[in-house]
C-alpha cells in the first residue's frame, strides 16, 4: 500500500542510495588508465600517390607534413583494427572488468550492428552495453566526454573507448586534394574512476550549418557523381585553426591552466600546418606539441589516440603532466579534454 511502512522503508533506502551516489559523483573523477594503437601493415607512400594522381612528394610534405599513411588490407575491417588496439589497451590497464564499450567511427564495418557490438563479440564481452558515436574527426574527444560522464555519475567504473577508422575506403582516388590526406588505423583507451588527477575539464560543440565543408556524398556540383569523401580544403583549413584555438583556450580556461603552461598538446592530426598555426596562436611551444601525422596521415577519430600512444611509447608523459587533446571535424564538430596523465 502506497504510504505504508514498507513503502517508507523503501523510500528511505532509495534516498540513502541517491545521497551516496551524489557524494560519489562529487568525488569521482575519470582517469585515462591506458592508451594503445594499431596501424595496419599496408603502407601508401607519397611516391605511391605520385603514380595515382598528379601530385608530388614535395607538395604533400610541404602542404600537409604527411610522408606516408597506412592502408588496411582486404578483410582488415574497422572492427578488426579496433579489437587489436583494444586488446593492448585492456592488457596495459591490467584487464579491469569493463562496464561499457564506446566506439567512435565514421567507417563502421556495416551500417548495423554497430562497430561497438562487433568489437564486443570479438572481445568476448557479451552482456555489457556497446554503442558507436559518430562525431567524425572529433569522435575521440566526444568519446572521452561521454565516458567520463558515465564514470563520474557512477553508471560505470571502467569503460573501453575505441576509435577506429578505415578512411581510405571513403576517399575519391581521383581527387588529389583529398586522397593524399587520409589513412587507416585504430586507437583505444581504458577509462576508470580515479581519486586524484584524471580529467579536469572538457568542452564540446557542433555547428550543423558548416556541414558542407566536409561530408560523404556526391560532388557539390554533380549530384550524379559517386558518394565519396568531399572537402572544401581552404574553408576547412580556416575553420580548423579557429576551432582549435577557441576550444583549446576554452578548455584550458575551465581547467584554470594557461595554454602556454600545458605539458603536452595533442591535437587531431589533420595537417601539420593547421597544428603549427594553432599552436603559435595559443602560445604553445612546438616541442610540447605531439605530431605524428608524418607517419599516419589523417585517421579521423583515431588520430588522437594514435598520437597519444606513439608519444607514450617514446616516454614523453610523466604522471601528473598536464595534457590537452583537441579536435575539429565534419559536422562541424569540435571537442577538447584536459587531464593530468594517469596512464601507467
Ligand atoms: O580532419 C579534417 C579534415 N581536413 C582538413 O583539415 C584539411 C584542411 N585543408 C587542408 O589541409 C589544405 O587546404 C589542403 C592540404 C587540402 C590543400 O592545401 P592548400 O594549401 O589549401 O592548397 P589549395 O587547395 O589552395 O591548392 C593550391 C594548389 C591548387 O592548384 P592551383 O589551382 O593553384 O593551380 C591545387 O589544385 O595546389 C593544388 N593541389 C595539389 N597539387 C599537388 C591540391 N592538391 C594537390 C596535390 N598535389 N595533392
Short mmCIF file of N, CA, C and O in Angstrom, two decimals, residues 210-328:
data_model
loop_
_atom_site.label_atom_id
_atom_site.label_comp_id
_atom_site.label_asym_id
_atom_site.label_seq_id
_atom_site.Cartn_x
_atom_site.Cartn_y
_atom_site.Cartn_z
N UNK A 210 27.75 24.13 -40.91
CA UNK A 210 29.03 24.01 -41.60
C UNK A 210 29.24 22.61 -42.20
O UNK A 210 30.35 22.20 -42.52
N UNK A 211 28.12 21.87 -42.32
CA UNK A 211 28.21 20.50 -42.81
C UNK A 211 28.75 20.38 -44.23
O UNK A 211 29.30 19.35 -44.60
N UNK A 212 28.61 21.46 -45.02
CA UNK A 212 29.05 21.40 -46.43
C UNK A 212 30.58 21.39 -46.56
O UNK A 212 31.09 21.06 -47.61
N UNK A 213 31.29 21.76 -45.53
CA UNK A 213 32.75 21.87 -45.65
C UNK A 213 33.43 20.52 -45.86
O UNK A 213 34.40 20.41 -46.60
N UNK A 214 32.92 19.51 -45.17
CA UNK A 214 33.48 18.17 -45.33
C UNK A 214 32.38 17.15 -45.07
O UNK A 214 31.74 17.20 -44.02
N UNK A 215 32.11 16.29 -46.04
CA UNK A 215 30.97 15.37 -45.94
C UNK A 215 31.22 14.16 -46.84
O UNK A 215 32.14 14.17 -47.68
N UNK A 216 30.37 13.15 -46.70
CA UNK A 216 30.41 11.97 -47.57
C UNK A 216 29.19 12.03 -48.47
O UNK A 216 28.05 12.06 -47.99
N UNK A 217 29.40 12.09 -49.78
CA UNK A 217 28.28 12.19 -50.71
C UNK A 217 28.80 12.50 -52.10
O UNK A 217 30.01 12.40 -52.36
N UNK A 218 27.88 12.91 -53.00
CA UNK A 218 28.34 13.28 -54.35
C UNK A 218 29.06 14.63 -54.35
O UNK A 218 28.98 15.37 -53.36
N UNK A 219 29.73 14.96 -55.46
CA UNK A 219 30.40 16.27 -55.56
C UNK A 219 29.35 17.37 -55.43
O UNK A 219 28.21 17.19 -55.88
N UNK A 220 29.72 18.53 -54.87
CA UNK A 220 28.72 19.58 -54.66
C UNK A 220 28.05 20.03 -55.96
O UNK A 220 26.89 20.42 -55.96
N UNK A 221 28.78 19.95 -57.08
CA UNK A 221 28.24 20.45 -58.35
C UNK A 221 27.81 19.31 -59.29
O UNK A 221 27.57 19.53 -60.47
N UNK A 222 27.75 18.08 -58.79
CA UNK A 222 27.40 16.95 -59.67
C UNK A 222 26.68 15.87 -58.85
O UNK A 222 27.30 14.95 -58.29
N UNK A 223 25.34 15.99 -58.80
CA UNK A 223 24.55 15.09 -57.96
C UNK A 223 24.64 13.63 -58.40
O UNK A 223 24.35 12.72 -57.62
N UNK A 224 25.07 13.40 -59.68
CA UNK A 224 25.16 12.02 -60.17
C UNK A 224 26.52 11.37 -59.88
O UNK A 224 26.71 10.19 -60.17
N UNK A 225 27.45 12.15 -59.36
CA UNK A 225 28.77 11.57 -59.07
C UNK A 225 28.67 10.64 -57.87
O UNK A 225 27.73 10.75 -57.06
N UNK A 226 29.63 9.70 -57.74
CA UNK A 226 29.51 8.72 -56.64
C UNK A 226 29.69 9.34 -55.26
O UNK A 226 30.31 10.39 -55.12
N UNK A 227 29.12 8.67 -54.27
CA UNK A 227 29.33 9.10 -52.88
C UNK A 227 30.79 8.85 -52.49
O UNK A 227 31.28 7.71 -52.58
N UNK A 228 31.47 9.89 -52.10
CA UNK A 228 32.87 9.80 -51.64
C UNK A 228 33.08 10.88 -50.59
O UNK A 228 32.22 11.72 -50.37
N UNK A 229 34.27 10.88 -49.99
CA UNK A 229 34.62 11.95 -49.06
C UNK A 229 34.86 13.22 -49.88
O UNK A 229 35.67 13.22 -50.80
N UNK A 230 34.15 14.29 -49.55
CA UNK A 230 34.29 15.57 -50.26
C UNK A 230 34.70 16.64 -49.26
O UNK A 230 34.19 16.65 -48.13
N UNK A 231 35.57 17.55 -49.70
CA UNK A 231 36.04 18.56 -48.74
C UNK A 231 36.35 19.87 -49.44
O UNK A 231 36.97 19.89 -50.49
N UNK A 232 35.92 20.97 -48.84
CA UNK A 232 36.35 22.30 -49.27
C UNK A 232 37.60 22.61 -48.46
O UNK A 232 37.52 23.01 -47.29
N UNK A 233 38.77 22.36 -49.07
CA UNK A 233 40.04 22.38 -48.34
C UNK A 233 40.31 23.69 -47.60
O UNK A 233 40.59 23.69 -46.41
N UNK A 234 40.21 24.81 -48.33
CA UNK A 234 40.59 26.09 -47.71
C UNK A 234 39.63 26.48 -46.57
O UNK A 234 40.08 26.92 -45.51
N UNK A 235 38.31 26.28 -46.81
CA UNK A 235 37.33 26.61 -45.77
C UNK A 235 37.54 25.74 -44.54
O UNK A 235 37.44 26.21 -43.39
N UNK A 236 37.84 24.45 -44.78
CA UNK A 236 38.07 23.54 -43.65
C UNK A 236 39.32 23.96 -42.88
O UNK A 236 39.36 23.94 -41.65
N UNK A 237 40.33 24.38 -43.62
CA UNK A 237 41.59 24.81 -43.01
C UNK A 237 41.34 25.98 -42.06
O UNK A 237 41.78 25.97 -40.90
N UNK A 238 40.61 26.99 -42.57
CA UNK A 238 40.34 28.18 -41.75
C UNK A 238 39.54 27.81 -40.50
O UNK A 238 39.86 28.21 -39.39
N UNK A 239 38.48 27.00 -40.73
CA UNK A 239 37.64 26.59 -39.61
C UNK A 239 38.49 25.82 -38.57
O UNK A 239 38.34 26.01 -37.36
N UNK A 240 39.38 24.98 -39.09
CA UNK A 240 40.19 24.14 -38.20
C UNK A 240 41.05 24.98 -37.27
O UNK A 240 41.05 24.75 -36.05
N UNK A 241 41.74 25.97 -37.82
CA UNK A 241 42.64 26.77 -36.97
C UNK A 241 41.83 27.54 -35.93
O UNK A 241 42.16 27.52 -34.73
N UNK A 242 40.72 28.15 -36.37
CA UNK A 242 39.89 28.91 -35.43
C UNK A 242 39.33 28.01 -34.32
O UNK A 242 39.35 28.33 -33.15
N UNK A 243 38.82 26.84 -34.76
CA UNK A 243 38.19 25.94 -33.79
C UNK A 243 39.21 25.41 -32.79
O UNK A 243 38.93 25.36 -31.58
N UNK A 244 40.37 24.99 -33.29
CA UNK A 244 41.43 24.51 -32.39
C UNK A 244 41.72 25.55 -31.31
O UNK A 244 41.83 25.24 -30.13
N UNK A 245 41.87 26.81 -31.77
CA UNK A 245 42.26 27.87 -30.83
C UNK A 245 41.14 28.10 -29.81
O UNK A 245 41.39 28.15 -28.61
N UNK A 246 39.90 28.21 -30.30
CA UNK A 246 38.78 28.50 -29.38
C UNK A 246 38.59 27.39 -28.36
O UNK A 246 38.47 27.63 -27.16
N UNK A 247 38.53 26.15 -28.86
CA UNK A 247 38.19 25.04 -27.95
C UNK A 247 39.34 24.76 -26.99
O UNK A 247 39.12 24.42 -25.81
N UNK A 248 40.57 24.94 -27.46
CA UNK A 248 41.72 24.69 -26.57
C UNK A 248 41.83 25.79 -25.52
O UNK A 248 42.02 25.51 -24.33
N UNK A 249 41.67 27.05 -25.96
CA UNK A 249 41.71 28.15 -24.98
C UNK A 249 40.57 27.96 -23.96
O UNK A 249 40.77 28.17 -22.76
N UNK A 250 39.40 27.53 -24.44
CA UNK A 250 38.25 27.34 -23.56
C UNK A 250 38.48 26.26 -22.53
O UNK A 250 38.20 26.44 -21.34
N UNK A 251 38.98 25.12 -22.97
CA UNK A 251 39.17 24.01 -22.02
C UNK A 251 40.28 24.35 -21.02
O UNK A 251 40.20 23.98 -19.84
N UNK A 252 41.30 25.09 -21.48
CA UNK A 252 42.36 25.49 -20.56
C UNK A 252 41.80 26.47 -19.51
O UNK A 252 42.13 26.37 -18.32
N UNK A 253 40.93 27.39 -19.96
CA UNK A 253 40.33 28.34 -19.01
C UNK A 253 39.51 27.57 -17.97
O UNK A 253 39.59 27.85 -16.76
N UNK A 254 38.74 26.57 -18.41
CA UNK A 254 37.93 25.77 -17.48
C UNK A 254 38.81 25.02 -16.48
O UNK A 254 38.43 24.82 -15.33
N UNK A 255 39.99 24.60 -16.95
CA UNK A 255 40.91 23.84 -16.07
C UNK A 255 41.70 24.77 -15.17
O UNK A 255 42.37 24.31 -14.25
N UNK A 256 41.66 26.08 -15.49
CA UNK A 256 42.49 27.03 -14.73
C UNK A 256 43.94 26.99 -15.17
O UNK A 256 44.84 27.33 -14.39
N UNK A 257 44.18 26.56 -16.40
CA UNK A 257 45.55 26.45 -16.91
C UNK A 257 45.78 27.50 -17.99
O UNK A 257 44.91 27.72 -18.84
N UNK A 258 46.96 28.10 -17.99
CA UNK A 258 47.38 28.94 -19.11
C UNK A 258 47.80 27.97 -20.24
O UNK A 258 48.58 27.05 -19.98
N UNK A 259 47.29 28.16 -21.49
CA UNK A 259 47.69 27.23 -22.55
C UNK A 259 49.21 27.07 -22.66
O UNK A 259 49.71 25.97 -22.96
N UNK A 260 49.94 28.17 -22.39
CA UNK A 260 51.40 28.09 -22.51
C UNK A 260 52.01 27.20 -21.43
O UNK A 260 53.18 26.81 -21.52
N UNK A 261 51.21 26.85 -20.39
CA UNK A 261 51.76 26.06 -19.28
C UNK A 261 51.47 24.57 -19.41
O UNK A 261 51.90 23.78 -18.57
N UNK A 262 50.71 24.18 -20.46
CA UNK A 262 50.41 22.74 -20.53
C UNK A 262 51.66 21.98 -20.98
O UNK A 262 52.51 22.51 -21.69
N UNK A 263 51.77 20.74 -20.53
CA UNK A 263 52.98 19.97 -20.84
C UNK A 263 52.90 19.33 -22.22
O UNK A 263 53.92 19.16 -22.88
N UNK A 264 51.68 18.94 -22.62
CA UNK A 264 51.54 18.26 -23.92
C UNK A 264 50.23 18.67 -24.58
O UNK A 264 49.16 18.51 -23.98
N UNK A 265 50.33 19.17 -25.79
CA UNK A 265 49.15 19.47 -26.59
C UNK A 265 49.08 18.40 -27.68
O UNK A 265 50.03 18.24 -28.46
N UNK A 266 47.98 17.66 -27.68
CA UNK A 266 47.86 16.54 -28.63
C UNK A 266 46.63 16.81 -29.51
O UNK A 266 45.51 16.43 -29.17
N UNK A 267 46.86 17.51 -30.64
CA UNK A 267 45.72 17.87 -31.49
C UNK A 267 45.38 16.78 -32.49
O UNK A 267 46.23 15.91 -32.79
N UNK A 268 44.14 16.84 -33.00
CA UNK A 268 43.77 15.98 -34.13
C UNK A 268 44.78 16.22 -35.26
O UNK A 268 45.10 17.36 -35.60
N UNK A 269 45.24 15.14 -35.85
CA UNK A 269 46.29 15.22 -36.88
C UNK A 269 45.65 15.35 -38.26
O UNK A 269 45.43 14.36 -38.96
N UNK A 270 45.33 16.59 -38.63
CA UNK A 270 44.67 16.83 -39.93
C UNK A 270 45.66 17.37 -40.95
O UNK A 270 45.60 17.02 -42.13
N UNK A 271 46.54 18.25 -40.48
CA UNK A 271 47.52 18.87 -41.36
C UNK A 271 48.53 19.54 -40.45
O UNK A 271 48.15 20.29 -39.54
N UNK A 272 49.82 19.30 -40.70
CA UNK A 272 50.85 19.86 -39.82
C UNK A 272 50.78 21.39 -39.78
O UNK A 272 51.01 22.01 -38.74
N UNK A 273 50.40 21.99 -40.91
CA UNK A 273 50.33 23.46 -40.95
C UNK A 273 49.20 23.98 -40.07
O UNK A 273 49.32 25.04 -39.47
N UNK A 274 48.09 23.25 -40.03
CA UNK A 274 46.98 23.66 -39.15
C UNK A 274 47.44 23.61 -37.70
O UNK A 274 47.21 24.52 -36.91
N UNK A 275 48.14 22.53 -37.35
CA UNK A 275 48.61 22.34 -35.96
C UNK A 275 49.59 23.45 -35.58
O UNK A 275 49.49 24.06 -34.52
N UNK A 276 50.54 23.75 -36.50
CA UNK A 276 51.55 24.77 -36.20
C UNK A 276 50.90 26.15 -36.04
O UNK A 276 51.25 26.91 -35.13
N UNK A 277 49.92 26.44 -36.92
CA UNK A 277 49.26 27.76 -36.85
C UNK A 277 48.51 27.88 -35.52
O UNK A 277 48.56 28.93 -34.86
N UNK A 278 47.82 26.82 -35.12
CA UNK A 278 47.04 26.87 -33.87
C UNK A 278 47.98 26.98 -32.66
O UNK A 278 47.74 27.79 -31.75
N UNK A 279 49.05 26.19 -32.66
CA UNK A 279 49.98 26.21 -31.52
C UNK A 279 50.61 27.60 -31.37
O UNK A 279 50.74 28.12 -30.25
N UNK A 280 50.94 28.22 -32.51
CA UNK A 280 51.54 29.55 -32.47
C UNK A 280 50.57 30.56 -31.85
O UNK A 280 50.93 31.31 -30.95
N UNK A 281 49.31 30.53 -32.33
CA UNK A 281 48.32 31.48 -31.78
C UNK A 281 48.07 31.26 -30.30
O UNK A 281 47.80 32.20 -29.56
N UNK A 282 48.14 29.99 -29.88
CA UNK A 282 47.86 29.67 -28.48
C UNK A 282 49.07 29.90 -27.58
O UNK A 282 48.97 29.81 -26.35
N UNK A 283 50.24 30.12 -28.20
CA UNK A 283 51.47 30.32 -27.42
C UNK A 283 52.02 29.03 -26.84
O UNK A 283 52.69 29.04 -25.81
N UNK A 284 51.73 27.90 -27.51
CA UNK A 284 52.26 26.61 -27.02
C UNK A 284 53.52 26.29 -27.83
O UNK A 284 53.46 26.18 -29.06
N UNK A 285 54.67 26.16 -27.16
CA UNK A 285 55.91 25.86 -27.91
C UNK A 285 55.80 24.52 -28.65
O UNK A 285 55.22 23.57 -28.12
N UNK A 286 56.35 24.45 -29.86
CA UNK A 286 56.19 23.25 -30.69
C UNK A 286 56.76 21.99 -30.02
O UNK A 286 56.30 20.89 -30.29
N UNK A 287 57.77 22.15 -29.14
CA UNK A 287 58.32 20.94 -28.51
C UNK A 287 57.32 20.30 -27.54
O UNK A 287 57.49 19.15 -27.14
N UNK A 288 56.24 21.03 -27.21
CA UNK A 288 55.20 20.43 -26.34
C UNK A 288 54.00 19.94 -27.15
O UNK A 288 52.99 19.55 -26.59
N UNK A 289 54.12 20.00 -28.46
CA UNK A 289 53.02 19.57 -29.32
C UNK A 289 53.35 18.18 -29.89
O UNK A 289 54.46 17.96 -30.38
N UNK A 290 52.42 17.26 -29.76
CA UNK A 290 52.65 15.91 -30.29
C UNK A 290 52.17 15.86 -31.74
O UNK A 290 51.01 16.15 -32.03
N UNK A 291 53.10 15.51 -32.63
CA UNK A 291 52.75 15.40 -34.06
C UNK A 291 53.23 14.03 -34.57
O UNK A 291 54.39 13.69 -34.42
N UNK A 292 52.31 13.28 -35.11
CA UNK A 292 52.72 12.02 -35.76
C UNK A 292 52.07 11.86 -37.14
O UNK A 292 52.12 10.78 -37.71
N UNK A 293 51.52 12.95 -37.66
CA UNK A 293 50.83 12.89 -38.95
C UNK A 293 51.77 12.43 -40.07
O UNK A 293 51.32 11.80 -41.02
N UNK A 294 53.06 12.70 -39.91
CA UNK A 294 54.06 12.32 -40.92
C UNK A 294 53.92 10.83 -41.27
O UNK A 294 54.06 10.46 -42.43
N UNK A 295 53.66 10.01 -40.25
CA UNK A 295 53.65 8.55 -40.45
C UNK A 295 52.25 7.95 -40.48
O UNK A 295 52.12 6.73 -40.54
N UNK A 296 51.21 8.79 -40.39
CA UNK A 296 49.85 8.22 -40.32
C UNK A 296 48.87 8.86 -41.29
O UNK A 296 47.86 8.25 -41.63
N UNK A 297 49.12 10.12 -41.70
CA UNK A 297 48.08 10.88 -42.39
C UNK A 297 46.96 11.18 -41.41
O UNK A 297 47.12 11.02 -40.18
N UNK A 298 45.84 11.63 -41.95
CA UNK A 298 44.67 11.96 -41.12
C UNK A 298 43.83 10.69 -40.96
O UNK A 298 43.24 10.21 -41.93
N UNK A 299 43.75 10.18 -39.74
CA UNK A 299 42.98 8.95 -39.49
C UNK A 299 41.67 9.27 -38.75
O UNK A 299 41.14 8.42 -38.02
N UNK A 300 41.16 10.48 -38.94
CA UNK A 300 39.90 10.90 -38.35
C UNK A 300 39.91 10.67 -36.83
O UNK A 300 40.86 11.06 -36.16
N UNK A 301 38.88 10.02 -36.28
CA UNK A 301 38.79 9.95 -34.81
C UNK A 301 39.92 9.14 -34.19
O UNK A 301 40.20 9.27 -32.99
N UNK A 302 40.61 8.31 -34.99
CA UNK A 302 41.71 7.50 -34.43
C UNK A 302 42.98 8.33 -34.24
O UNK A 302 43.92 7.88 -33.58
N UNK A 303 43.02 9.55 -34.79
CA UNK A 303 44.30 10.24 -34.84
C UNK A 303 44.83 10.64 -33.45
O UNK A 303 46.03 10.54 -33.20
N UNK A 304 43.94 11.07 -32.56
CA UNK A 304 44.45 11.49 -31.23
C UNK A 304 44.97 10.29 -30.43
O UNK A 304 46.09 10.34 -29.91
N UNK A 305 44.21 9.17 -30.31
CA UNK A 305 44.81 8.05 -29.56
C UNK A 305 46.06 7.48 -30.23
O UNK A 305 46.97 7.01 -29.53
N UNK A 306 46.13 7.54 -31.58
CA UNK A 306 47.36 7.08 -32.24
C UNK A 306 48.53 7.98 -31.83
O UNK A 306 49.63 7.49 -31.54
N UNK A 307 48.30 9.30 -31.80
CA UNK A 307 49.37 10.23 -31.40
C UNK A 307 49.73 10.05 -29.94
O UNK A 307 50.91 10.06 -29.57
N UNK A 308 48.72 9.86 -29.08
CA UNK A 308 48.98 9.65 -27.65
C UNK A 308 49.80 8.39 -27.43
O UNK A 308 50.77 8.39 -26.66
N UNK A 309 49.41 7.31 -28.12
CA UNK A 309 50.11 6.03 -27.92
C UNK A 309 51.56 6.13 -28.41
O UNK A 309 52.47 5.61 -27.76
N UNK A 310 51.76 6.82 -29.53
CA UNK A 310 53.13 6.94 -30.06
C UNK A 310 53.99 7.76 -29.10
O UNK A 310 55.13 7.40 -28.80
N UNK A 311 53.43 8.86 -28.58
CA UNK A 311 54.20 9.70 -27.66
C UNK A 311 54.45 8.98 -26.33
O UNK A 311 55.52 9.10 -25.74
N UNK A 312 53.46 8.21 -25.87
CA UNK A 312 53.64 7.45 -24.62
C UNK A 312 54.74 6.41 -24.79
O UNK A 312 55.56 6.20 -23.89
N UNK A 313 54.76 5.76 -25.96
CA UNK A 313 55.78 4.73 -26.22
C UNK A 313 57.18 5.36 -26.23
O UNK A 313 58.17 4.70 -25.91
N UNK A 314 57.25 6.65 -26.58
CA UNK A 314 58.55 7.35 -26.56
C UNK A 314 58.89 7.85 -25.16
O UNK A 314 59.92 8.50 -24.97
N UNK A 315 58.02 7.61 -24.19
CA UNK A 315 58.27 8.02 -22.80
C UNK A 315 58.09 9.51 -22.58
O UNK A 315 58.69 10.10 -21.67
N UNK A 316 57.24 10.16 -23.39
CA UNK A 316 57.10 11.62 -23.27
C UNK A 316 56.25 12.05 -22.09
O UNK A 316 56.31 13.20 -21.67
N UNK A 317 55.40 11.16 -21.56
CA UNK A 317 54.47 11.57 -20.49
C UNK A 317 54.95 11.09 -19.12
O UNK A 317 55.37 9.95 -18.97
N UNK A 318 54.84 11.97 -18.14
CA UNK A 318 55.10 11.62 -16.74
C UNK A 318 53.79 11.76 -15.98
O UNK A 318 52.98 12.64 -16.30
N UNK A 319 53.63 10.92 -14.95
CA UNK A 319 52.40 11.00 -14.15
C UNK A 319 52.21 12.45 -13.65
O UNK A 319 53.16 13.08 -13.19
N UNK A 320 51.00 12.96 -13.81
CA UNK A 320 50.71 14.33 -13.36
C UNK A 320 50.89 15.39 -14.43
O UNK A 320 50.48 16.53 -14.22
N UNK A 321 51.52 15.04 -15.56
CA UNK A 321 51.68 16.03 -16.65
C UNK A 321 50.31 16.53 -17.10
O UNK A 321 49.34 15.77 -17.15
N UNK A 322 50.27 17.82 -17.47
CA UNK A 322 49.03 18.40 -17.99
C UNK A 322 48.93 18.12 -19.48
O UNK A 322 49.79 18.57 -20.26
N UNK A 323 47.87 17.40 -19.85
CA UNK A 323 47.67 17.01 -21.25
C UNK A 323 46.37 17.64 -21.75
O UNK A 323 45.36 17.61 -21.04
N UNK A 324 46.43 18.20 -22.95
CA UNK A 324 45.19 18.69 -23.58
C UNK A 324 45.09 18.08 -24.97
O UNK A 324 46.04 18.14 -25.76
N UNK A 325 43.95 17.43 -25.24
CA UNK A 325 43.68 16.95 -26.60
C UNK A 325 42.57 17.83 -27.18
O UNK A 325 41.69 18.29 -26.45
N UNK A 326 42.65 18.08 -28.49
CA UNK A 326 41.64 18.94 -29.12
C UNK A 326 41.41 18.47 -30.55
O UNK A 326 42.35 18.02 -31.22
N UNK A 327 40.15 18.57 -30.98
CA UNK A 327 39.82 18.10 -32.33
C UNK A 327 38.70 18.94 -32.94
O UNK A 327 37.93 19.59 -32.23
N UNK A 328 38.66 18.93 -34.26
CA UNK A 328 37.55 19.50 -35.00
C UNK A 328 37.25 18.49 -36.10
O UNK A 328 38.09 17.66 -36.44
#
